[in-house]
PDB file of C-alpha atoms in Angstrom:
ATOM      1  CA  UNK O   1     -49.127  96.462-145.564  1.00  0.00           C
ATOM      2  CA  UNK O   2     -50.144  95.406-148.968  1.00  0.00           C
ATOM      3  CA  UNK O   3     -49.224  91.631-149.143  1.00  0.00           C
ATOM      4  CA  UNK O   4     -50.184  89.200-152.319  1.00  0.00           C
ATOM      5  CA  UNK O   5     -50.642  85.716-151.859  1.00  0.00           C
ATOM      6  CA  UNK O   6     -49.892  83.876-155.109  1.00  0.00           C
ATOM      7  CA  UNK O   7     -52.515  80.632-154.961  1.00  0.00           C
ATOM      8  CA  UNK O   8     -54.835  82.602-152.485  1.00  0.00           C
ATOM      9  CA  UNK O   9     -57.448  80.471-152.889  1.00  0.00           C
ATOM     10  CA  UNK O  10     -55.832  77.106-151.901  1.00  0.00           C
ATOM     11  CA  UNK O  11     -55.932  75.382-148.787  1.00  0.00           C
ATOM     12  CA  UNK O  12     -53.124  77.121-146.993  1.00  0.00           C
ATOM     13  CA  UNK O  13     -53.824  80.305-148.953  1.00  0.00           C
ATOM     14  CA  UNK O  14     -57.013  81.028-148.193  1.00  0.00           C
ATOM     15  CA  UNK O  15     -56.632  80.552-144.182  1.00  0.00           C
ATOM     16  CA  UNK O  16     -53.444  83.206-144.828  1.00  0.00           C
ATOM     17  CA  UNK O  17     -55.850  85.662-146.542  1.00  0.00           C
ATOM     18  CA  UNK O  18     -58.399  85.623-143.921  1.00  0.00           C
ATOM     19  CA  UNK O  19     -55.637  85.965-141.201  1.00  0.00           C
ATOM     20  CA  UNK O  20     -53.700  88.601-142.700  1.00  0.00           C
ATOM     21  CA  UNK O  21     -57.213  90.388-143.074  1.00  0.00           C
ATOM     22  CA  UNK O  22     -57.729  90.023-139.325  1.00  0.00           C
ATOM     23  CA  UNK O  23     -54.471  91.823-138.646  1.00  0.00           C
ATOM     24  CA  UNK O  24     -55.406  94.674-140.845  1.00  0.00           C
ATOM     25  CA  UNK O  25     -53.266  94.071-143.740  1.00  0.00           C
ATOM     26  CA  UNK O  26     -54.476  94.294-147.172  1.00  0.00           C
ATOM     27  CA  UNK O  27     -54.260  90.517-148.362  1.00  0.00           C
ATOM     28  CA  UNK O  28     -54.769  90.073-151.741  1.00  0.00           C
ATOM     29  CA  UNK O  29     -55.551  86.141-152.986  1.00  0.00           C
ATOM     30  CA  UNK O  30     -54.135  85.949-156.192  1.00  0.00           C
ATOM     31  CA  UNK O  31     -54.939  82.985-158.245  1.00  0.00           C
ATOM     32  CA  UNK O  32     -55.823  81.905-162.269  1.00  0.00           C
ATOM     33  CA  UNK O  33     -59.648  82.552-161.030  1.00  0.00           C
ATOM     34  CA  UNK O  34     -58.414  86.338-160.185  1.00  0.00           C
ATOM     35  CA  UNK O  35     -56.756  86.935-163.412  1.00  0.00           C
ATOM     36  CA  UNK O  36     -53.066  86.354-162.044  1.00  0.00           C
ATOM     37  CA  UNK O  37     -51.597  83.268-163.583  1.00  0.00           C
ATOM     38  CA  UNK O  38     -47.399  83.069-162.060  1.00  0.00           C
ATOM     39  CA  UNK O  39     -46.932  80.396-164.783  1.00  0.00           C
ATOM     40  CA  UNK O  40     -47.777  82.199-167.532  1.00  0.00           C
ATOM     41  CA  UNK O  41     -46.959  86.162-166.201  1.00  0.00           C
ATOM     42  CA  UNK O  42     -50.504  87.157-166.349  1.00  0.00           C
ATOM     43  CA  UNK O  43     -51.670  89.704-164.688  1.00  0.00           C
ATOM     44  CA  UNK O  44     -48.460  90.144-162.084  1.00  0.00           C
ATOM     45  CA  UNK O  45     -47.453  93.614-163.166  1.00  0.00           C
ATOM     46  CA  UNK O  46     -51.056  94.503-161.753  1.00  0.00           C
ATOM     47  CA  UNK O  47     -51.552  92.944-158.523  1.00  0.00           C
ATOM     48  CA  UNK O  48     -47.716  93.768-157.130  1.00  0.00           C
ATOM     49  CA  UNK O  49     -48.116  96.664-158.077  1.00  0.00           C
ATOM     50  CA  UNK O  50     -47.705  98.907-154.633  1.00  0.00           C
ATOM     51  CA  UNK O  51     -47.256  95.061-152.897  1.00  0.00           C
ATOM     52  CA  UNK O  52     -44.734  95.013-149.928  1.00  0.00           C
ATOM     53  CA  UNK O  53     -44.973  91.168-149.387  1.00  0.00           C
ATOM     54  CA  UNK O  54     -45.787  88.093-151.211  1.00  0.00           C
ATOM     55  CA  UNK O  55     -46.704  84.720-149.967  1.00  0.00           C
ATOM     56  CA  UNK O  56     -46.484  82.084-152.825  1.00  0.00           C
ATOM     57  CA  UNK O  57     -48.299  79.061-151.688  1.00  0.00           C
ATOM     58  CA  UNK O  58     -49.156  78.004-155.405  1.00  0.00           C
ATOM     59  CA  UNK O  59     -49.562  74.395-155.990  1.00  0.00           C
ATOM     60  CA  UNK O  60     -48.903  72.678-159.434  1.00  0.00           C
ATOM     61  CA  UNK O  61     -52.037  71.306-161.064  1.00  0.00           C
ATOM     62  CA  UNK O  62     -49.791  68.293-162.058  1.00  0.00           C
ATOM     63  CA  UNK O  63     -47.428  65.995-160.297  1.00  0.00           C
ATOM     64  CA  UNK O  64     -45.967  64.427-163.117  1.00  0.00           C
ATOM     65  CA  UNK O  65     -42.169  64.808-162.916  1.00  0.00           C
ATOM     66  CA  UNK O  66     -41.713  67.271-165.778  1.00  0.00           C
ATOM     67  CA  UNK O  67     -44.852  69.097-165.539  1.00  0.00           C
ATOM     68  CA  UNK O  68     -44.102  69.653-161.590  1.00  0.00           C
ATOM     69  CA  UNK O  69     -40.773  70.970-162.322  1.00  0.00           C
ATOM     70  CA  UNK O  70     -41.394  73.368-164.952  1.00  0.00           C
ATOM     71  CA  UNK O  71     -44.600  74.649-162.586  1.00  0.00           C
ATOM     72  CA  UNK O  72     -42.545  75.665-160.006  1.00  0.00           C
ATOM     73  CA  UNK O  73     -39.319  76.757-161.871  1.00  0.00           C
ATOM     74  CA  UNK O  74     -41.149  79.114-164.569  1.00  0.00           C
ATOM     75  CA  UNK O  75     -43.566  80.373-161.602  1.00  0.00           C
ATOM     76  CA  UNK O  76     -40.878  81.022-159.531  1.00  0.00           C
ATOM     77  CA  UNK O  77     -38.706  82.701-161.931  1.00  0.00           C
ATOM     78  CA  UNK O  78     -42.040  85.160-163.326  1.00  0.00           C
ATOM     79  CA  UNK O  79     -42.498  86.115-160.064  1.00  0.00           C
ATOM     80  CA  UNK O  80     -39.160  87.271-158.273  1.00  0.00           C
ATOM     81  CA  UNK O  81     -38.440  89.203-161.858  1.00  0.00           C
ATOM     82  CA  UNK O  82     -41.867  90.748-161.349  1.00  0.00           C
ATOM     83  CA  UNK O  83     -41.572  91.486-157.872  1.00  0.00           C
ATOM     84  CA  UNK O  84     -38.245  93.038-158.952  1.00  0.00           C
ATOM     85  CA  UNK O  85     -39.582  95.541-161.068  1.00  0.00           C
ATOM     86  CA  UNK O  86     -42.394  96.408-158.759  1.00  0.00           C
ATOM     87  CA  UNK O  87     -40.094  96.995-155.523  1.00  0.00           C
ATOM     88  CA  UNK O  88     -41.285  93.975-153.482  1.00  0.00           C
ATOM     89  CA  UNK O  89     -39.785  93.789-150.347  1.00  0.00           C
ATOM     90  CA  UNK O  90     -39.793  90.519-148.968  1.00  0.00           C
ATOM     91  CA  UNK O  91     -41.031  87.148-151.115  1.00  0.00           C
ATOM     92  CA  UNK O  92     -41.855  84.114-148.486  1.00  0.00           C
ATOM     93  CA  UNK O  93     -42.482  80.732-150.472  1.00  0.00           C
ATOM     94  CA  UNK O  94     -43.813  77.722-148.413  1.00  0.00           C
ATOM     95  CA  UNK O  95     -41.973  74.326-149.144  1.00  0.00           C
ATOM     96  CA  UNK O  96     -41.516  70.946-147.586  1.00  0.00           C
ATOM     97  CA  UNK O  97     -38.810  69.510-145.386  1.00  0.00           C
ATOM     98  CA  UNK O  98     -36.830  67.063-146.821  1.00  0.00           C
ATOM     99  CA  UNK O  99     -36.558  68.513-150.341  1.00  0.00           C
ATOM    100  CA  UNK O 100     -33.024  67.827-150.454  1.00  0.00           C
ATOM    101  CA  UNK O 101     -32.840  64.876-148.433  1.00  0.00           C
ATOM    102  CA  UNK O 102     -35.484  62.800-150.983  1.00  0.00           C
ATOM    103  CA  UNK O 103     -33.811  63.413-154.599  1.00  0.00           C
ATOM    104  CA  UNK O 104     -36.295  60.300-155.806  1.00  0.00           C
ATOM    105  CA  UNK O 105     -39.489  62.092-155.017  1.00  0.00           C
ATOM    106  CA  UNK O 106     -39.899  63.949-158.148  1.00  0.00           C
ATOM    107  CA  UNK O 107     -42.859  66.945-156.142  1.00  0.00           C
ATOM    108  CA  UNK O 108     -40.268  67.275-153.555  1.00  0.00           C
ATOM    109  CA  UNK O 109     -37.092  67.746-156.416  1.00  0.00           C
ATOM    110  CA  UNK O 110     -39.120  70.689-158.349  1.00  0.00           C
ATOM    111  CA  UNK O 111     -39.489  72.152-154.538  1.00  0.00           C
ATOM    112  CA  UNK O 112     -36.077  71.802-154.491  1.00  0.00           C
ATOM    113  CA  UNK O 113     -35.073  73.998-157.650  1.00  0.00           C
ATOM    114  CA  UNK O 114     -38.033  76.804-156.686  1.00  0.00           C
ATOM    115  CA  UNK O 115     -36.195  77.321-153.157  1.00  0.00           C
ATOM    116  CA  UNK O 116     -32.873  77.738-155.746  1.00  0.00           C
ATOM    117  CA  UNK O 117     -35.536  80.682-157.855  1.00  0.00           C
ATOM    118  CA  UNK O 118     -36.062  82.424-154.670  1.00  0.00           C
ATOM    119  CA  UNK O 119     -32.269  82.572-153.237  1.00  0.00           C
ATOM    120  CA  UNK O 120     -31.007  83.195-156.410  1.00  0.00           C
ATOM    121  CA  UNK O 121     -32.988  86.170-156.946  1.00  0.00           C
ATOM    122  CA  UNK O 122     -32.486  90.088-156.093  1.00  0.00           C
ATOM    123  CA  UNK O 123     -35.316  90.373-153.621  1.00  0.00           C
ATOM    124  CA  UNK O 124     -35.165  89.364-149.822  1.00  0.00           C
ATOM    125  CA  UNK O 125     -36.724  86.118-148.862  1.00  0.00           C
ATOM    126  CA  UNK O 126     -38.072  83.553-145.995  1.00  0.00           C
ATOM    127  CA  UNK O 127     -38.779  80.242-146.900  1.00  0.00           C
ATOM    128  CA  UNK O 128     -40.683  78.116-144.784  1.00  0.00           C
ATOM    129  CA  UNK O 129     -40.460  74.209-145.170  1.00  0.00           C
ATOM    130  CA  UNK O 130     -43.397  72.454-143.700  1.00  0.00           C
ATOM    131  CA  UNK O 131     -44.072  68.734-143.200  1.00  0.00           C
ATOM    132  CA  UNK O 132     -46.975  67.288-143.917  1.00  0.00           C
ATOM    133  CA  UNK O 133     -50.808  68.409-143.309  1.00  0.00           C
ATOM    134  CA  UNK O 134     -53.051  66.955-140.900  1.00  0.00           C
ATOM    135  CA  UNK O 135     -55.737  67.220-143.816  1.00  0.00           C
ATOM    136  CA  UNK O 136     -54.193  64.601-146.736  1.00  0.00           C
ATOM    137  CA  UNK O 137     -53.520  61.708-144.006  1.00  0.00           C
ATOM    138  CA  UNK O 138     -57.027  60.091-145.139  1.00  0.00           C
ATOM    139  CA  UNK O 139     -55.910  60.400-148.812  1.00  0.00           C
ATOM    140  CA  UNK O 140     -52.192  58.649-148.558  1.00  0.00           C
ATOM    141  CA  UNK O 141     -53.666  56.574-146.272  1.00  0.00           C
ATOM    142  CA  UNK O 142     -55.857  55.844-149.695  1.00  0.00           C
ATOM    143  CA  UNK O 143     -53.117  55.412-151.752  1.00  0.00           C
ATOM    144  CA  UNK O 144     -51.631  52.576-149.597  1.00  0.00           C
ATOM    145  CA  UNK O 145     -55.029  50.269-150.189  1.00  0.00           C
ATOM    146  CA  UNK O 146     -53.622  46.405-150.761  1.00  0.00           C
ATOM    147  CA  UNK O 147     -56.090  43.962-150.849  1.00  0.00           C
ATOM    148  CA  UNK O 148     -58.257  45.545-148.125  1.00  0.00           C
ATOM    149  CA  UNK O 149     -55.798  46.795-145.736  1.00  0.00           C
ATOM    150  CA  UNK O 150     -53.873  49.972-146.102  1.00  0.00           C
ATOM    151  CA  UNK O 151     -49.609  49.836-146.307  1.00  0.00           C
ATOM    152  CA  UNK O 152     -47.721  52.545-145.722  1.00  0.00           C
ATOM    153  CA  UNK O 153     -44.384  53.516-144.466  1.00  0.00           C
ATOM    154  CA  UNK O 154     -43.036  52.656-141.118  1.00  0.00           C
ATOM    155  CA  UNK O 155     -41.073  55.593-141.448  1.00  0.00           C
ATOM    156  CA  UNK O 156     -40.752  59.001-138.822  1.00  0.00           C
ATOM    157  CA  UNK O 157     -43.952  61.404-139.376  1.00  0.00           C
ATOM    158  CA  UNK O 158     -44.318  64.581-137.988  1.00  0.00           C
ATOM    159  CA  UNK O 159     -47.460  66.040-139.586  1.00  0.00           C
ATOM    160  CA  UNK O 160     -48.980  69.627-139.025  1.00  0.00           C
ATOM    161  CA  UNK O 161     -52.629  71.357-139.164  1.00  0.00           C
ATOM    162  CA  UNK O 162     -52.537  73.635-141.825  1.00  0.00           C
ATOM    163  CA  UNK O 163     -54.178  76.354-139.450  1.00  0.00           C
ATOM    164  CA  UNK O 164     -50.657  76.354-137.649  1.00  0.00           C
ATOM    165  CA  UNK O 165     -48.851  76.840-140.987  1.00  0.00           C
ATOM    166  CA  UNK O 166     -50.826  79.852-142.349  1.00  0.00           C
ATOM    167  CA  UNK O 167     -50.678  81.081-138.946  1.00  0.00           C
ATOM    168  CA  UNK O 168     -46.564  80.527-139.322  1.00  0.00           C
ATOM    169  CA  UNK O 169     -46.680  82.002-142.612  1.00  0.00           C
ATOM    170  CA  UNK O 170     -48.350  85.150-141.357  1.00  0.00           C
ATOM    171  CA  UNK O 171     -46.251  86.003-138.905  1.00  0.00           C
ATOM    172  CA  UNK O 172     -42.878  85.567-141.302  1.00  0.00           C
ATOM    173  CA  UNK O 173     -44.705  87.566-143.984  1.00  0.00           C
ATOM    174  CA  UNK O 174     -45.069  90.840-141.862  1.00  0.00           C
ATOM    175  CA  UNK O 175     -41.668  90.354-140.055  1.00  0.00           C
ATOM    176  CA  UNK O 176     -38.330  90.866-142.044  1.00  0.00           C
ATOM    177  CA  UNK O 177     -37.076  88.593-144.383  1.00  0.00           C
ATOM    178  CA  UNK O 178     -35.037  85.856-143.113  1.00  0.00           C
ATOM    179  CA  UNK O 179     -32.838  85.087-146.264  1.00  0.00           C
ATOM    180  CA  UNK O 180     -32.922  81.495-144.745  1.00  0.00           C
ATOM    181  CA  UNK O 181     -35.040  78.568-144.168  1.00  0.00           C
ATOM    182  CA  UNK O 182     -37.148  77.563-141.088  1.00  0.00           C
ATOM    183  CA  UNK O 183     -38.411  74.437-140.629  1.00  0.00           C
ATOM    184  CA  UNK O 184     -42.055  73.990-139.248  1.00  0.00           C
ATOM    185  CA  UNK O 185     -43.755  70.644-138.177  1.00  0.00           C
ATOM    186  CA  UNK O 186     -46.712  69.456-135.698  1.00  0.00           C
ATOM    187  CA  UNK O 187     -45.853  68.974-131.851  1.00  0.00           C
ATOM    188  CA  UNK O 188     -45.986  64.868-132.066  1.00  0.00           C
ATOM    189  CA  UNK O 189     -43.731  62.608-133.981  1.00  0.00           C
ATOM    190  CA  UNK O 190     -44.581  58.439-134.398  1.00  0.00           C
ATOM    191  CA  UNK O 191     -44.142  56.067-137.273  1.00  0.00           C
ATOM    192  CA  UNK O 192     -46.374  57.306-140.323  1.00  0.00           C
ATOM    193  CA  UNK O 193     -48.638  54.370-140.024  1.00  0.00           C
ATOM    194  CA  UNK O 194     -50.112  55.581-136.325  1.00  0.00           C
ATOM    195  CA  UNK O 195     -50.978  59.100-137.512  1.00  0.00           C
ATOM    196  CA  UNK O 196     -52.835  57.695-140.303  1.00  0.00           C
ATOM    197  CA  UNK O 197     -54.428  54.822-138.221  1.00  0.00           C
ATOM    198  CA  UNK O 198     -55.791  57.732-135.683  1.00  0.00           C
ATOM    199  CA  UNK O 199     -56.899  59.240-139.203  1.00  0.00           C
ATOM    200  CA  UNK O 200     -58.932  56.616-140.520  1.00  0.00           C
ATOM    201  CA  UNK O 201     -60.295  55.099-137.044  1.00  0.00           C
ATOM    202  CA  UNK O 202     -61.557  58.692-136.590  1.00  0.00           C
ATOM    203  CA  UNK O 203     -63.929  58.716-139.532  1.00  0.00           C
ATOM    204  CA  UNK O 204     -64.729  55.396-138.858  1.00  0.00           C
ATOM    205  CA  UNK O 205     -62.391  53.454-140.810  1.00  0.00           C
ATOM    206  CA  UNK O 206     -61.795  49.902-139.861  1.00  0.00           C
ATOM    207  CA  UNK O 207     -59.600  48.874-142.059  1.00  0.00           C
ATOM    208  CA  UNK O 208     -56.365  47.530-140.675  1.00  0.00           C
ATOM    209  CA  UNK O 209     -53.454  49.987-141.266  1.00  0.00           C
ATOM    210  CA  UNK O 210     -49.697  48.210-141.485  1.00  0.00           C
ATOM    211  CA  UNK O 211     -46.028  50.073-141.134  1.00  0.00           C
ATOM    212  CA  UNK O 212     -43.936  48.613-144.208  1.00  0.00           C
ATOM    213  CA  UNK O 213     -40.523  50.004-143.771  1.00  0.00           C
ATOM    214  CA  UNK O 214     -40.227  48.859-147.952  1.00  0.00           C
ATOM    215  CA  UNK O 215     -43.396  50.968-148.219  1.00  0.00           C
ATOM    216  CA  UNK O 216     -42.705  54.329-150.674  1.00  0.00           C
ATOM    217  CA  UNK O 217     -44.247  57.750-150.425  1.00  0.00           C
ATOM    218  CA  UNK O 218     -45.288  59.050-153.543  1.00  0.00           C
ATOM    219  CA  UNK O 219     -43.515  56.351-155.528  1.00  0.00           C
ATOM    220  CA  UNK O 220     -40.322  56.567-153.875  1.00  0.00           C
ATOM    221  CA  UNK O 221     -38.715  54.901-150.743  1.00  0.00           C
ATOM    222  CA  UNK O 222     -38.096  56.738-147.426  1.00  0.00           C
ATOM    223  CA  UNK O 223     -36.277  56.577-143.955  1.00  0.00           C
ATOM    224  CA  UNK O 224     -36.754  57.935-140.640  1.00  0.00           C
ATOM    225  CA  UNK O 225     -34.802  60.879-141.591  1.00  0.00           C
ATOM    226  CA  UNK O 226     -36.649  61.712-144.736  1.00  0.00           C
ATOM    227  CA  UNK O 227     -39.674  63.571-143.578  1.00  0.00           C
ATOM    228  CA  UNK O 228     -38.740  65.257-140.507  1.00  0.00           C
ATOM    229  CA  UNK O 229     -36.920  68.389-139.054  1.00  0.00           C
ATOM    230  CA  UNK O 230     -33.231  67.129-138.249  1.00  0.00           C
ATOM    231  CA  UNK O 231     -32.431  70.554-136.201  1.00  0.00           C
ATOM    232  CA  UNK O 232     -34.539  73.090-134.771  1.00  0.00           C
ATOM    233  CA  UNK O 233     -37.749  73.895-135.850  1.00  0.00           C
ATOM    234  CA  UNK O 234     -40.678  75.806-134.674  1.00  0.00           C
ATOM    235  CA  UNK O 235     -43.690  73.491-134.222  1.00  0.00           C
ATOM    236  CA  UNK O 236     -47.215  73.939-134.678  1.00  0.00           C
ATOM    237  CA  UNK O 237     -49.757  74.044-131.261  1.00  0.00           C
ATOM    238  CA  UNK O 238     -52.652  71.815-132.465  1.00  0.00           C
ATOM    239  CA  UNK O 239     -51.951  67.893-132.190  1.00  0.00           C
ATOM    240  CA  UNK O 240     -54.248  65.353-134.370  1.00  0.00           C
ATOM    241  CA  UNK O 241     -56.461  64.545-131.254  1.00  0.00           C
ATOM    242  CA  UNK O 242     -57.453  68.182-131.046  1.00  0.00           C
ATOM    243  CA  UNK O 243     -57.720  68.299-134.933  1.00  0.00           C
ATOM    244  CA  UNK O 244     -59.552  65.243-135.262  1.00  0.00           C
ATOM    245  CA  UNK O 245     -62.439  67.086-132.917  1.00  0.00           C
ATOM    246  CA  UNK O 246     -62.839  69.409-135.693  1.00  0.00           C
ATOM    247  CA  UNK O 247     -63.104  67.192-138.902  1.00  0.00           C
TER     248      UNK O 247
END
C-alpha cells in the first residue's frame, strides 16, 4: 500500500513513516524539504500519484489567527482536489479535540474549518482528534512563567505520547475509512497543572507550578470540558511516568 504522509517529517509524521515502513507499506514523507508544498500545490500531482492513502499531519508554520486559517483551509482544499484526480482512496487528517467546543482559540478554529475541507470533499475520510502531546508540556508550562512561578489552567488534561498517536494513525490509515471522527487521548486525566508539574519536576524544575482556573490556553480561557474526550475514545497505552523514563 502506497500511503503519503503530507508533513512527513514532523514530529508525529516522522514516527508514522517509520511505522508504516515496519509494516511493509510504502510510506512516503512528503514535506516543503521533499518538493511537495500542500499550501501552494507543489509537487502533489507527483507524489499521489499511484497513492492509496494519505496521512496529513502538516502543521502551519504560523499561529497567527489569519495565517493559521488560510494554512489549513488552502492545504486542505489542494489536497482532497488532488487526491481526487489521482484516485486516492482514503485521506486521514489528525486534529485536536475540542475544535468545536473552543471557538476563542484561533489554532483550534482553523482545525475546525480543515475537518469541514475533508468532509466536504469527494474522497473517503477518518479524522482523528487527539489531545495534547506528552512532548510540549515543558513548553506551555513555559508560557505560563509569572514572576518565577509558572500559572496555568486548573482545567481537565488528558495528554498523550505522540508514539501512541502515530501508532493510532497507522492503524486507521491501512483500515477503511471511517467517514467520522475518533477521539484519541492518554490513559490518565488530572487538572492541567499536575501533568505539567510531573513535567517540569522531571527535568529538574523547581519552580512552583499553580492551577488558575482564570488561567487561558493559548490566549483564550478554558473549562473542564474544553480539552477532553466527552464520549468514547480510544486511549493511548503509555502514561507520563513511563514517558518521563524516556526523556
Amino acid at each position: 500500500m502506497k500511503i503519503v504522509v503530507i508533513g512527513g517529517t514532523g514530529l508525529i509524521g516522522s514516527k508514522l513513516v517509520a511505522k508504516l515502513k515496519q509494516q511493509g507499506h510504502e510510506a512516503i514523507a512528503a514535506s516543503p524539504k521533499s518538493g511537495v508544498n500542500a499550501v501552494t500545490g507543489e509537487g502533489l500531482a507527483t507524489v499521489l500519484t499511484g497513492a492509496d492513502v494519505v496521512v496529513d499531519v502538516a502543521n502551519s508554520p504560523s499561529w497567527e489567527p489569519a495565517a493559521v486559517l488560510e494554512f489549513f483551509e488552502r492545504s486542505s482544499k489542494n489536497l482532497v482536489a488532488a487526491e481526487a484526480k489521482a484516485g486516492v482512496k482514503h485521506h486521514v487528517a489528525l486534529s485536536i479535540v475540542g475544535t468545536d467546543r473552543s471557538p476563542d482559540i484561533a489554532y483550534f478554529r482553523a482545525k475546525l474549518a480543515q475537518e469541514t475541507v475533508v468532509k466536504g470533499s469527494s474522497v473517503p475520510y477518518s479524522i482523528v482528534r487527539a489531545t495534547q502531546f506528552f512532548e510540549f508540556l515543558g513548553a506551555i508550562g513555559e508560557a505560563g512563567v509569572t514572576a518565577g512561578k509558572i500559572v496555568v489552567p486548573s482545567a481537565l488534561f488528558q495528554p498523550i505520547a505522540s508514539d501512541d498517536v502515530a501508532d493510532c494513525l497507522a492503524e486507521v490509515a491501512t483500515g477503511r475509512p471511517l467517514n467520522g471522527t475518533i477521539d484519541l487521548a492518554g490513559p490518565e486525566k488530572a487538572p492541567f497543572n499536575e501533568f505539567v508539574a510531573r513535567r517540569l519536576k522531571a527535568a529538574g524544575d523547581s519552580r512552583p507550578v499553580m492551577g488558575d482556573r482564570t488561567a487561558q490556553y493559548y490566549g483564550a480561557p478554558i473549562g473542564d470540558t474544553s480539552l477532553i474526550p466527552l464520549g468514547e475514545a480510544r486511549l493511548g497505552k503509555t502514561p507520563l511516568a513511563t514517558w518521563l523514563t524516556s526523556v
